């Protein structure tokens, strides 16, 4: 099972990990219970460097967010601040060009803890990758645009969902709803 898991993630690992890790990916030792000490040390250093970079990125973005927060529609602020990290996108609908609806299961997320419906109004742009059933919402960023906001969401597939809209509405649905 460990080898199968490594094989499934191999392309992503080769793409995102430094080249020094590649021999360990190819020979499978990246995913062993007792990796060689040099791999352990390399992984420890890489994680520390990664954590430092991510902390700096987060600090920079948080300063930016604080500078635009008052320019965003109130419901967009609510959407962003009531994090959907670890929510599952269960389905979506596009009833017309200006409206996009997402249904999410937030029971395993950091907020809401129930099913929700998010309706984006005045949609100006929508970039939607293929969303397999139960795609996980990982991280998001929000930006101001003329007459609204742009939301960028990193999904567990490492693809991004990007939407620009005038406003957004969040509705708690309770137990899983049939859409």
Coordinates of C-alpha atoms in Angstrom, one line a residue:
X1 CA 0.0 0.0 0.0
X2 CA 2.9 2.4 0.8
X3 CA 4.4 1.7 -2.6
X4 CA 1.1 2.2 -4.4
X5 CA 0.6 5.5 -2.5
X6 CA 4.1 6.7 -3.4
X7 CA 3.5 5.7 -7.1
X8 CA 0.2 7.7 -7.2
X9 CA 1.9 10.8 -5.8
X10 CA 5.2 10.4 -7.7
X11 CA 4.5 13.0 -10.4
X12 CA 3.6 15.6 -7.8
X13 CA 6.6 14.7 -5.6
X14 CA 9.0 15.0 -8.5
X15 CA 7.4 18.3 -9.5
X16 CA 7.4 20.0 -6.1
X17 CA 10.3 18.4 -4.1
X18 CA 13.9 19.5 -4.7
X19 CA 16.0 17.4 -7.1
X20 CA 18.0 16.0 -4.2
X21 CA 14.9 14.0 -3.1
X22 CA 14.3 12.5 -6.6
X23 CA 16.6 9.4 -6.1
X24 CA 14.6 8.6 -2.9
X25 CA 11.3 9.0 -4.7
X26 CA 12.5 6.7 -7.6
X27 CA 13.8 3.9 -5.3
X28 CA 10.9 4.1 -2.8
X29 CA 13.0 5.0 0.2
X30 CA 11.1 8.3 0.6
X31 CA 8.2 6.2 1.9
X32 CA 9.9 3.8 4.3
X33 CA 9.4 3.4 8.0
X34 CA 13.1 3.9 8.7
X35 CA 14.5 6.2 6.0
X36 CA 18.3 6.7 5.9
X37 CA 19.7 9.3 8.2
X38 CA 20.8 11.6 5.4
X39 CA 17.2 11.6 4.0
X40 CA 15.9 12.3 7.5
X41 CA 18.2 15.3 7.8
X42 CA 17.5 16.5 4.3
X43 CA 13.7 16.3 5.0
X44 CA 14.1 18.1 8.3
X45 CA 16.0 20.9 6.7
X46 CA 13.6 21.1 3.7
X47 CA 10.6 21.3 6.1
X48 CA 12.2 24.0 8.2
X49 CA 13.0 26.1 5.0
X50 CA 9.4 25.4 3.7
X51 CA 7.9 26.5 7.1
X52 CA 10.0 29.7 7.0
X53 CA 9.0 30.5 3.4
X54 CA 5.3 29.8 4.2
X55 CA 5.4 32.0 7.3
X56 CA 6.8 34.9 5.3
X57 CA 4.2 34.4 2.5
X58 CA 1.4 34.3 5.1
X59 CA 2.7 37.5 6.9
X60 CA 2.9 39.3 3.6
X61 CA -0.6 38.3 2.5
X62 CA -2.1 39.0 5.9
X63 CA -0.7 42.6 5.7
X64 CA -2.2 42.9 2.2
X65 CA -5.6 41.5 3.4
X66 CA -5.8 44.0 6.3
X67 CA -5.1 46.8 3.8
X68 CA -8.1 45.8 1.6
X69 CA -10.5 44.4 4.1
X70 CA -12.7 47.5 4.2
X71 CA -13.0 47.6 0.4
X72 CA -14.5 44.1 0.2
X73 CA -18.2 43.4 0.3
X74 CA -19.1 42.4 3.9
X75 CA -20.2 38.8 2.9
X76 CA -16.9 38.3 1.0
X77 CA -15.1 39.3 4.3
X78 CA -17.3 36.8 6.1
X79 CA -16.5 34.1 3.5
X80 CA -12.8 34.6 3.8
X81 CA -12.6 35.0 7.6
X82 CA -14.8 32.0 8.4
X83 CA -12.4 29.7 6.8
X84 CA -13.5 26.8 4.7
X85 CA -10.2 24.9 5.1
X86 CA -10.9 21.2 4.9
X87 CA -14.5 21.6 3.6
X88 CA -15.5 19.2 0.9
X89 CA -17.1 20.6 -2.3
X90 CA -20.0 18.2 -2.9
X91 CA -21.5 19.8 -6.0
X92 CA -21.9 23.1 -7.9
X93 CA -24.3 24.7 -10.3
X94 CA -24.2 27.6 -12.8
X95 CA -27.9 28.6 -13.2
X96 CA -26.9 31.6 -15.4
X97 CA -23.8 33.5 -16.5
X98 CA -23.9 35.8 -13.5
X99 CA -24.5 33.2 -10.8
X100 CA -22.4 30.4 -9.5
X101 CA -23.4 28.1 -6.6
X102 CA -21.2 25.8 -4.5
X103 CA -22.4 23.2 -2.0
X104 CA -19.9 22.3 0.7
X105 CA -19.8 19.7 3.5
X106 CA -18.1 21.6 6.3
X107 CA -18.5 19.0 9.0
X108 CA -14.7 18.4 9.0
X109 CA -13.7 22.0 8.4
X110 CA -12.7 24.8 10.7
X111 CA -16.0 26.7 10.6
X112 CA -19.8 26.1 10.1
X113 CA -19.6 22.3 10.9
X114 CA -22.6 21.7 8.6
X115 CA -23.5 21.8 5.0
X116 CA -23.5 25.2 3.3
X117 CA -24.5 26.8 0.1
X118 CA -22.4 29.6 -1.3
X119 CA -23.9 31.7 -4.1
X120 CA -21.7 34.1 -6.0
X121 CA -23.6 37.0 -7.6
X122 CA -22.5 39.1 -10.5
X123 CA -19.9 36.6 -11.6
X124 CA -17.4 38.3 -13.9
X125 CA -14.9 35.4 -14.3
X126 CA -14.8 31.8 -13.4
X127 CA -11.9 29.4 -13.7
X128 CA -13.1 26.0 -12.5
X129 CA -10.9 22.9 -12.8
X130 CA -12.4 19.4 -13.0
X131 CA -13.9 18.9 -9.6
X132 CA -14.1 15.2 -8.6
X133 CA -16.7 14.4 -6.0
X134 CA -15.6 15.5 -2.5
X135 CA -12.8 17.8 -3.6
X136 CA -11.2 19.4 -0.5
X137 CA -11.0 23.2 -0.1
X138 CA -7.5 23.9 1.3
X139 CA -6.3 27.5 1.2
X140 CA -7.8 30.7 -0.2
X141 CA -6.9 34.3 -0.9
X142 CA -9.1 37.2 -1.6
X143 CA -8.4 40.3 -3.6
X144 CA -10.2 43.5 -4.5
X145 CA -11.2 44.1 -8.1
X146 CA -13.2 47.0 -9.6
X147 CA -16.8 46.5 -8.4
X148 CA -16.2 43.3 -6.3
X149 CA -13.7 40.7 -5.3
X150 CA -11.6 37.8 -6.6
X151 CA -11.4 34.6 -4.6
X152 CA -8.6 32.1 -5.3
X153 CA -8.9 28.7 -3.8
X154 CA -6.3 26.0 -3.7
X155 CA -7.9 22.5 -3.9
X156 CA -6.5 19.2 -2.7
X157 CA -5.7 18.4 -6.3
X158 CA -3.2 21.3 -6.2
X159 CA -5.4 23.0 -8.8
X160 CA -7.0 26.4 -8.3
X161 CA -10.6 27.5 -8.4
X162 CA -10.8 31.3 -9.2
X163 CA -13.9 33.4 -9.2
X164 CA -14.5 37.1 -9.6
X165 CA -17.9 38.4 -8.4
X166 CA -19.7 41.4 -7.1
X167 CA -21.1 39.7 -4.0
X168 CA -21.5 36.4 -2.3
X169 CA -24.2 34.8 -0.1
X170 CA -23.6 32.1 2.5
X171 CA -26.4 29.9 3.6
X172 CA -26.2 27.2 6.3
X173 CA -28.2 24.2 5.1
X174 CA -28.0 21.8 8.1
X175 CA -27.7 18.1 7.1
X176 CA -26.6 17.1 3.7
X177 CA -29.0 18.5 1.1
X178 CA -29.8 17.0 -2.2
X179 CA -29.0 19.5 -4.9

